[in-house]
XYZ file of C-alpha atoms in Angstrom:
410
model
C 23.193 3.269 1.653
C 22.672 1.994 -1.936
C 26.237 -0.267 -1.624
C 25.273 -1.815 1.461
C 21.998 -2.166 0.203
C 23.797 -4.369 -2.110
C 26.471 -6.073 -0.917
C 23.176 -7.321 1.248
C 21.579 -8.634 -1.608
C 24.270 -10.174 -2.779
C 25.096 -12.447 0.569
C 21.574 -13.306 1.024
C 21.504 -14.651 -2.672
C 25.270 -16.644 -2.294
C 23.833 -17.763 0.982
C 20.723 -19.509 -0.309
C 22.559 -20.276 -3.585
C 24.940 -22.145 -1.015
C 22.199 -24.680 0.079
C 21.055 -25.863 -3.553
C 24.409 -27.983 -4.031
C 22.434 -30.886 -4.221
C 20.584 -31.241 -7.810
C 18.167 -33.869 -6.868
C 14.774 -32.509 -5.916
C 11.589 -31.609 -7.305
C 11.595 -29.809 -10.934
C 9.589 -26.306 -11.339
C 5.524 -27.000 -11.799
C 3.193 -24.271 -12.790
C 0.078 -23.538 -9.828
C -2.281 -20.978 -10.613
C -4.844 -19.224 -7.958
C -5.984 -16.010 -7.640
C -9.666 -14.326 -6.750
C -12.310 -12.365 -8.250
C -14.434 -10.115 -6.265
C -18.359 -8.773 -7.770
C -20.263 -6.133 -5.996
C -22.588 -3.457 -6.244
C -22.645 -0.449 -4.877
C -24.556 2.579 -3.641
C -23.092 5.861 -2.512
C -24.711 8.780 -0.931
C -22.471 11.800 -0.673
C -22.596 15.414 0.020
C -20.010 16.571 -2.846
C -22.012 15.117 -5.984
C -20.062 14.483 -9.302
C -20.426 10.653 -9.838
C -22.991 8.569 -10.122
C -25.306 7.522 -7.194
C -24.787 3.433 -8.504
C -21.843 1.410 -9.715
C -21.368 -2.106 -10.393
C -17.472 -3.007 -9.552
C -15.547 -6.361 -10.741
C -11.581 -6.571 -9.918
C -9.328 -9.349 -9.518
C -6.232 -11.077 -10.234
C -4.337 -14.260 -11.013
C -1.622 -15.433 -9.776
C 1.066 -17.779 -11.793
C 4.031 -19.151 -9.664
C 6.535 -21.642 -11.295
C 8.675 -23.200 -8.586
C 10.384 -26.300 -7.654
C 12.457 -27.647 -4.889
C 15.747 -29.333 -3.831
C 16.300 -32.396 -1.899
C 17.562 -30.182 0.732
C 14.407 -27.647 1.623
C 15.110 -24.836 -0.864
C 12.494 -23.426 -2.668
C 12.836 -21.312 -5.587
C 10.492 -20.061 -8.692
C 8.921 -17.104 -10.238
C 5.592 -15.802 -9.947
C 3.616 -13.050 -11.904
C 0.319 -11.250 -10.333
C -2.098 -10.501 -13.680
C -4.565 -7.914 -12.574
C -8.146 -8.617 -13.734
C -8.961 -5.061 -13.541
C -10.306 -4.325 -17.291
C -10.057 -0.404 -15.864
C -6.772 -0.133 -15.886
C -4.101 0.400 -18.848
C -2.424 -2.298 -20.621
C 0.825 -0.978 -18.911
C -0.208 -1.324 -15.663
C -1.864 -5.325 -15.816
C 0.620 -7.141 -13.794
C 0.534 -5.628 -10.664
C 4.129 -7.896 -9.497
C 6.781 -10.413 -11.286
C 9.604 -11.236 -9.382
C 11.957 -14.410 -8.584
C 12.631 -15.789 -5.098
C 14.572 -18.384 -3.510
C 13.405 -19.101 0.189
C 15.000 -21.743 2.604
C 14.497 -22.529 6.628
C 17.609 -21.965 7.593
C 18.369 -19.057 5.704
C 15.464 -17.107 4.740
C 13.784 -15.341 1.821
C 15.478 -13.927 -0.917
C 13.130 -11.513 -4.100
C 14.109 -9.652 -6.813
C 11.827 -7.964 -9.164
C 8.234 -6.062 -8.603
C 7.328 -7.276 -5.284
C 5.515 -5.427 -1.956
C 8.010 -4.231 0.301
C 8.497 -5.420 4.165
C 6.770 -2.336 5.112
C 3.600 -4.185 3.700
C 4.700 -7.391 3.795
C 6.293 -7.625 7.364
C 3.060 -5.379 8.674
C -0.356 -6.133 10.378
C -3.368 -3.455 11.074
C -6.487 -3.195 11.574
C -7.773 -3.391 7.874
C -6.397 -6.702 7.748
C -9.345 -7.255 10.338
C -11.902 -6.359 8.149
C -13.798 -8.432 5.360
C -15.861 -7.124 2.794
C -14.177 -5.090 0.141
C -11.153 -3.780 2.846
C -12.918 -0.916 3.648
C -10.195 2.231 3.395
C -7.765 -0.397 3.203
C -8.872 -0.931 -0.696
C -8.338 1.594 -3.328
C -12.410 1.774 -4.258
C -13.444 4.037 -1.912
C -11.330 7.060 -3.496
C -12.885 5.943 -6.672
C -16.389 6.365 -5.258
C -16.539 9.103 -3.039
C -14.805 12.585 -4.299
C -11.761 13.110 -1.902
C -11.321 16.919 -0.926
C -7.886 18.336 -1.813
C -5.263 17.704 0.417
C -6.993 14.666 2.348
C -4.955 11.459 2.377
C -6.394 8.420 4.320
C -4.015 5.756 3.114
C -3.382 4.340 6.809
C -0.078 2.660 5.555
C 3.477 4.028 5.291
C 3.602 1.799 1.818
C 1.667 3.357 -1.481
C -1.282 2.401 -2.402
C 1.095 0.893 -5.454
C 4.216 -0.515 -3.656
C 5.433 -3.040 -6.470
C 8.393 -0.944 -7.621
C 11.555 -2.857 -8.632
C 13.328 -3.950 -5.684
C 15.412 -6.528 -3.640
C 13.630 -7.963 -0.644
C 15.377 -9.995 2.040
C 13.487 -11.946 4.615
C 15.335 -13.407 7.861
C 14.014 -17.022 9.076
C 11.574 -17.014 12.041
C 13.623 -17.556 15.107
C 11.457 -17.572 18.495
C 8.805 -15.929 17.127
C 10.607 -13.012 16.131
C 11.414 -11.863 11.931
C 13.415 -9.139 10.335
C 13.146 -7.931 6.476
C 14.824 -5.593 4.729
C 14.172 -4.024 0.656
C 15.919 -1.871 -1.201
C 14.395 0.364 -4.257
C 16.658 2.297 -6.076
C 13.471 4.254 -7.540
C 10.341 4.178 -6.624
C 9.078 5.126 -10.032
C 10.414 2.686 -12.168
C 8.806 -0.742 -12.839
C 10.631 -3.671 -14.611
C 13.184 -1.976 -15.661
C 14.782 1.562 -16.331
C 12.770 3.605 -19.239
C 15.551 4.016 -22.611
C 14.761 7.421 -22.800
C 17.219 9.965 -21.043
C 15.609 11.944 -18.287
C 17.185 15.097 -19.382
C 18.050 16.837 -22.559
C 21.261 18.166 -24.154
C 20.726 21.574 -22.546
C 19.824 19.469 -19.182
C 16.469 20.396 -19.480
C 13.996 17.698 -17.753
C 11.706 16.275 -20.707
C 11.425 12.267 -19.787
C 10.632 11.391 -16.208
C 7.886 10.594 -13.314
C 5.051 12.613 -13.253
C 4.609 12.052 -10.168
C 7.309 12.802 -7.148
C 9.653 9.962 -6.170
C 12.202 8.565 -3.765
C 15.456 7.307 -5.146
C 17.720 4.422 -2.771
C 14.794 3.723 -0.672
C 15.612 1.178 2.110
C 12.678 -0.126 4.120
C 12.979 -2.510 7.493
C 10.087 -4.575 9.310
C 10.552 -6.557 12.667
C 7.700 -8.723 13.488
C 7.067 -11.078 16.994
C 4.480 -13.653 16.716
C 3.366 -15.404 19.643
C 0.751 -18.054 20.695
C 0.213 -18.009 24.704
C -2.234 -20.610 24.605
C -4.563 -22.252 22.652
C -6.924 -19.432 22.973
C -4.636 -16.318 22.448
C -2.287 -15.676 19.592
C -0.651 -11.956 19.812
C 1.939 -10.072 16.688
C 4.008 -6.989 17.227
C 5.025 -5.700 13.858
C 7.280 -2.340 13.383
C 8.359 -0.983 9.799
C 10.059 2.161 8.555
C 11.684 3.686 5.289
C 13.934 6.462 4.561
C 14.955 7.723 0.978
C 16.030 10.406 -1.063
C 12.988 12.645 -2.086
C 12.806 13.987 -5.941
C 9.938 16.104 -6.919
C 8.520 15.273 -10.288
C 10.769 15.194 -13.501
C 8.530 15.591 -16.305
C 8.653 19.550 -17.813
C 4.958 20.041 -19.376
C 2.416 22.262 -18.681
C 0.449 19.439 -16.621
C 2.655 17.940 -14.445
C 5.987 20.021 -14.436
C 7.586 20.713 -10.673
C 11.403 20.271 -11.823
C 11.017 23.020 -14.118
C 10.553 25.208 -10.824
C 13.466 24.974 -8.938
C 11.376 24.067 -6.007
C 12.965 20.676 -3.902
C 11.285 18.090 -1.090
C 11.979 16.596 1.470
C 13.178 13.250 1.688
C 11.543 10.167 3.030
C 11.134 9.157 6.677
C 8.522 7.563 8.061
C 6.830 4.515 10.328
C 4.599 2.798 11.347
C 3.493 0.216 14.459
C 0.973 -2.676 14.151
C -0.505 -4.938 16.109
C -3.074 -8.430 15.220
C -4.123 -10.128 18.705
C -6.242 -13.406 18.251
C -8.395 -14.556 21.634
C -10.651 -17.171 20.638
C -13.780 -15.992 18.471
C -12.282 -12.452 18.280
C -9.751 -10.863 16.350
C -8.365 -7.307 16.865
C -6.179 -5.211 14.741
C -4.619 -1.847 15.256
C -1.672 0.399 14.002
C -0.395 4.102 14.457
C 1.744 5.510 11.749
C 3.476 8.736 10.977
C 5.075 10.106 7.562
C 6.499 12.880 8.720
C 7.040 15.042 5.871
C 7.913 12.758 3.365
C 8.130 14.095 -0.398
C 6.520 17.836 1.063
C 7.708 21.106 -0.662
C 10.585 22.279 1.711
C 9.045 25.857 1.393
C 5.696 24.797 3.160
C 5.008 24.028 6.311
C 2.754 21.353 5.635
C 3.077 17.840 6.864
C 2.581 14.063 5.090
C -0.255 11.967 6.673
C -0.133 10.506 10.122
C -2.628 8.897 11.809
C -4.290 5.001 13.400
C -6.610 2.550 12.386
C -8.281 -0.173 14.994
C -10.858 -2.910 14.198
C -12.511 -5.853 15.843
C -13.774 -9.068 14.036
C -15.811 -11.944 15.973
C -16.830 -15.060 14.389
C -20.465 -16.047 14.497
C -19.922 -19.258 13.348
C -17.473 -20.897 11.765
C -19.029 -19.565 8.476
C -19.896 -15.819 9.282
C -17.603 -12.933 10.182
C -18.606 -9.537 11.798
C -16.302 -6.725 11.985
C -16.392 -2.936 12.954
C -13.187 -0.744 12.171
C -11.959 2.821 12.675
C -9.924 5.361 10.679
C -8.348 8.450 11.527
C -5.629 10.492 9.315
C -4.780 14.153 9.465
C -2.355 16.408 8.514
C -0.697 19.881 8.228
C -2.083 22.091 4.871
C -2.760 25.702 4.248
C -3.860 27.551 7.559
C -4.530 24.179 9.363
C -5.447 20.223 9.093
C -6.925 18.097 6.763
C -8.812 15.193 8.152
C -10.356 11.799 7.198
C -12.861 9.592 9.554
C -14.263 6.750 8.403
C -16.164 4.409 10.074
C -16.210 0.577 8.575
C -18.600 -2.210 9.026
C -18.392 -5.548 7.347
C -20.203 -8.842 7.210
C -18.857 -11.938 5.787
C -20.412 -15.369 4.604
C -19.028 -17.965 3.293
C -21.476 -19.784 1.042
C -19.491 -22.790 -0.102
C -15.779 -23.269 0.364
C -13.760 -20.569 -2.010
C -17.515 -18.406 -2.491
C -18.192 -15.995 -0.225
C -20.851 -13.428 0.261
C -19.755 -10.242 1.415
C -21.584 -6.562 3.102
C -19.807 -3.397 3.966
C -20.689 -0.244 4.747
C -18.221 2.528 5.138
C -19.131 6.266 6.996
C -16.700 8.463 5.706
C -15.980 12.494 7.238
C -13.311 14.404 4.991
C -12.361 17.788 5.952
C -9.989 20.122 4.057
C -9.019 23.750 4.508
C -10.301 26.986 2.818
C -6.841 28.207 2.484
C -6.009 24.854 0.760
C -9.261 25.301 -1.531
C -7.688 28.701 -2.696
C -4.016 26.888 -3.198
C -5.409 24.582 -5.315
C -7.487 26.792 -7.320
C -4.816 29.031 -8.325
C -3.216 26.312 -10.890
C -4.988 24.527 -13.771
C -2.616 21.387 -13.221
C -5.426 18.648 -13.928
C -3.489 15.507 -13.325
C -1.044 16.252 -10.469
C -0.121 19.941 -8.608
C 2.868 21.427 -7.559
C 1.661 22.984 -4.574
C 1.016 20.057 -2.583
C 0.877 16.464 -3.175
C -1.972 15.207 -2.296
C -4.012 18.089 -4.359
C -4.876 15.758 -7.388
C -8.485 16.299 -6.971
C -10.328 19.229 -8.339
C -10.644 22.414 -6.555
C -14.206 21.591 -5.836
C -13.948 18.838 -4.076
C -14.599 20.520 -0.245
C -15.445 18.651 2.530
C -17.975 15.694 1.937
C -19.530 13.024 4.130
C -20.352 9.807 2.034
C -21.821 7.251 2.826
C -21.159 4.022 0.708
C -23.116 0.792 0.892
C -21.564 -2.570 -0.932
C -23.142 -6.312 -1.530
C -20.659 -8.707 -3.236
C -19.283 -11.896 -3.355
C -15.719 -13.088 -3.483
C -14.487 -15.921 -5.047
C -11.001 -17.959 -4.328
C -9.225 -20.511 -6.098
């Protein structure tokens, strides 16, 4: 899989290298944009451990250096600095990566980019405004998540900028394919100079965290207006990989020291984004299977859908009510996430918009899964189960989180 991964690469790259034989055109130019989003926020919740209040800024900026040949190819660079004064100095560009894109023969990356399982897929959080309801990252930040409860309703990570090679076909009648390749999901950039292994080929240097390795991802999408009134997309993804549990030997986040192996990555997903004149809908089913799951547990990854509505008011003012459900398999039966989202969107003047959501969100977990989780003192990461990086008391908890913001775009 990893050779034709890239002997792929490598024709898509002489093929758009092919069509820049001409040296006339327009020279590489620096355009910035990028957003900033303000809110506050108030959260009522059953399982109390954070405050009731928060004040949130994020953002990012966006730098893309490209030019253009007298024949239609475009090519640059572009970086993604996140605006996040939270996170580490490590982690402040979120994706850097070159492309060279051309009508005729497509889109070519390289570098820390999304993945055409994002990239090539539509839902029902891309419905909503406001903050992206359990599309964004916040809400796990706000309300305390019980162990074993995932309600990430994408097959990509939260994260999905790993280093990889991304090729996107043209759009021919409406329909588009992609495919990416990550030979590890874990590394950023580029490969860490440490050795993952000792001389006695003990693990000391590694992801924390468990990992695929060769990772090839596909996305077909069909776009299609009927009429003036009614635009409809039919978007399909998947990945498979090679699962690795995490390499790291410490007493935190150790699970190669055990012996213990998971199961590799499969998984999909279906979306749909229909457009009939004021309204918008957005839906998506997806399944992970068991993706990256001890082999010695019958537990399951995350499946689950998503499915919101949008209408606009005006041409200045968005409504628009969405739906979550996730579950899956844990200790002596399911772990569940509902959450209901409602947004409302203004915008003030062009690029400044006023923003309100509300989210409803019902998490379930399992007693058995409680006691699983309470029998380690791993802090950061477990290696019973991989979504049981919360602390043991986290049990089920319905929060209810209110946000007013505004969102600015340039």
């Amino acid at each position: 899989m990893k050779i034709k991964s890239i002997i792929l690469a490598s024709v898509s790259l002489l093929a758009l290298s092919a069509t820049a034989k001409v040296q006339s055109g327009k020279g590489p130019t620096l355009k910035i944009g990028g957003s900033l989003t303000a809110m506050g926020i108030a959260t009522n919740q059953q399982v109390r451990t954070t405050q009731n209040t928060n004040v949130f800024t994020k953002g990012n900026i966006m730098f893309n250096v490209g030019g253009e040949s007298s024949n239609g190819l475009t090519y640059g660079a572009a970086a993604v600095l996140e605006l996040d004064r939270a996170k580490s100095n490590s982690d402040r560009i979120s994706e850097a990566y070159v492309y060279m894109t051309h009508a005729d023969t497509g889109t070519f990356m390289i570098g820390d980019v999304n993945g055409v399982e994002k990239t090539l897929m539509y839902t029902g959080v891309d419905v909503l405004g406001g903050n992206g309801g359990p599309g964004s990252t916040d809400l796990s930040k706000l309300v305390n998540t019980p162990v074993g409860v995932d309600y990430n309703s994408s097959i990509a990570p939260s994260e999905d900028t790993a280093s990889k090679i991304v090729y996107i076909s043209p759009n021919v009648s409406g329909f588009q394919m992609g495919l990416s390749f990550t030979p590890n999901t874990a590394n950023v950039g580029r490969t860490p100079g440490v050795r993952y292994f000792s001389g006695s080929a003990t693990p000391n240097h590694g992801p924390s965290t468990r990992y695929s390795v060769n990772q090839l991802a596909g996305a077909v999408s069909y776009n299609k207006a009927v009429n003036n009134d009614l635009n409809y997309g039919l978007y399909l993804a998947g990945t498979t990989a090679e699962g690795k549990p995490a390499q790291t030997n410490d007493s935190v986040n150790g699970e190669q020291s055990t012996g213990f192996k998971v199961h590799n990555e499969n998984q999909w997903q279906f979306g749909t984004l229909v457009d009939y004149r004021n309204f918008q809908f957005g839906a998506t089913y997806f399944d992970k299977g068991n993706s990256l799951i001890r082999t010695d547990r019958k537990f399951t990854n995350t499946h689950g859908y998503n499915a919101a509505v949008g209408y606009n008011l005006a041409s200045n003012t968005n409504v628009s009510l969405g739906w979550t459900h996730t579950q899956r398999k844990v200790q002596n039966g399911k772990a569940k996430a509902d959450i209901a989202t409602a947004t409302l969107d203004h915008v003030i003047v062009p690029g400044l918009v006023g923003f309100v959501e509300v989210d409803y969100m019902k998490l379930h977990t399992t007693p058995g899964q409680l006691v699983l989780r309470g029998t380690t003192t791993t802090a950061a990461l477990t290696s019973s189960d991989i979504y049981d990086n919360y602390p043991s008391n986290n049990k089920n908890n319905i929060a209810t989180v209110a946000m007013v913001g505004t969102k600015i775009r340039f």
